[in-house]
Amino acid sequence: MKIFDRPGFPNPARIRIVLAEKKLEHLVQFESVDLIGAAHKQPDFLTKNPSGVLPVLQLDDGTYISECTAITEYLDNLDGTPTLTGRTPKEKAVIHMMQRRAEAEVLDPVGHYFHHATPGLGDSLQAFKSPDWEGRTVWGQREGDRALRGMSYFDEVLRADTYVAGETFSMGDITLFAGLMFADAAGLGVPEMLTALREWRDRVIELPNVKSRSGQTFLTDDLRRLGF
Ligand SMILES: N[C@@H](CCC(=O)N[C@@H](CS)C(=O)NCC(=O)O)C(=O)O
């Protein structure tokens, strides 16, 4: 199998954590896509994923699978014993719901903040994003506020539960973790007062399959090139 991604970016990191959790790294080849140069918006890449975003999984039969949740479900079920997406109908439903909340209320709004309230990935990509840059800045700022509200919600959740969807580490934790790392990299941060959320993050970052793939290096190399 092949993964088209860019090391150090939040969504690619979700799948790298999944591969480590499922001990599948030896089965995939990684191909780095020039995200800063907008390679993922060119026709060749759009045939793999019409949404023009990373990561994309290519199966040995040539099928392309995009969207981290779909890729995670595929990889989690390969060995017949899913550990990240749930086993029973109830586990599957709760993890699906909490994952979607982490994506919709934290990770995606942080991404919108990054792209529309900061210089984002730079000029070469801006043409694909927003001809109306000034107008979108206000929207980007609001998305930052929305992400902070999403973080408050998860702070409440994590006061009661060990992990995002209960007592077991799941796809929901991976999504929220990527959202918080992206928030740091984008300059939004995670408010000090959200102590349960920050304590959860300190625990997750120490998990063996998360540790080597995250931390301080998140986004750093590419952002440094962009002048952050
Ligand atoms: N919903 C998508 C999000 C993918 C995504 O936004 N990936 C980012 C990298 S972290 C990307 O490719 N951004 C490039 C762009 O927005 O132009 C997923 O789950 O895979």
Short mmCIF file of C-alpha atoms and ligand atoms in Angstrom, two decimals, residues 9-12 14 35 40-41 52-55 66-69 71 103 108 115 121 125 129 182, ligand 1:
data_model
loop_
_atom_site.label_atom_id
_atom_site.label_comp_id
_atom_site.label_asym_id
_atom_site.label_seq_id
_atom_site.Cartn_x
_atom_site.Cartn_y
_atom_site.Cartn_z
CA PHE A 9 1.08 17.92 9.09
CA PRO A 10 -1.90 17.21 11.34
CA ASN A 11 -4.09 15.04 9.11
CA PRO A 12 -1.19 12.94 7.82
CA ARG A 14 -3.55 10.99 12.29
CA LEU A 35 1.84 20.82 -0.20
CA HIS A 40 -2.13 18.58 -4.23
CA LYS A 41 -4.26 21.02 -6.25
CA GLY A 52 -7.19 18.11 -3.05
CA VAL A 53 -6.12 17.32 0.51
CA LEU A 54 -3.78 14.86 2.23
CA PRO A 55 -3.47 12.07 3.19
CA SER A 66 -9.13 9.61 1.22
CA GLU A 67 -10.59 11.09 4.45
CA CYS A 68 -8.76 10.09 7.61
CA THR A 69 -11.84 8.44 9.07
CA ILE A 71 -8.57 5.32 5.96
CA GLU A 103 -13.29 17.00 13.73
CA ASP A 108 -11.59 21.67 11.09
CA HIS A 115 -5.85 29.19 6.39
CA LEU A 121 0.43 27.83 3.74
CA LEU A 125 -2.07 28.09 -2.21
CA LYS A 129 -8.55 29.08 -1.36
CA PHE A 182 -2.56 22.16 14.94
N1 LIG B 1 -11.08 15.85 6.05
C1 LIG B 1 -9.78 15.57 5.52
C2 LIG B 1 -8.86 16.74 5.85
C3 LIG B 1 -7.53 16.64 5.13
C4 LIG B 1 -6.74 17.95 5.18
O1 LIG B 1 -7.28 19.06 5.32
N2 LIG B 1 -5.42 17.83 5.02
C5 LIG B 1 -4.56 18.97 5.00
C6 LIG B 1 -3.19 18.59 5.54
S1 LIG B 1 -3.19 18.57 7.27
C7 LIG B 1 -4.35 19.45 3.59
O2 LIG B 1 -4.13 18.66 2.70
N3 LIG B 1 -4.37 20.78 3.40
C8 LIG B 1 -4.06 21.37 2.16
C9 LIG B 1 -5.00 22.44 1.77
O3 LIG B 1 -5.97 22.72 2.52
O4 LIG B 1 -4.76 23.03 0.72
C10 LIG B 1 -9.28 14.24 6.05
O5 LIG B 1 -9.81 13.74 7.03
O6 LIG B 1 -8.37 13.64 5.46
#
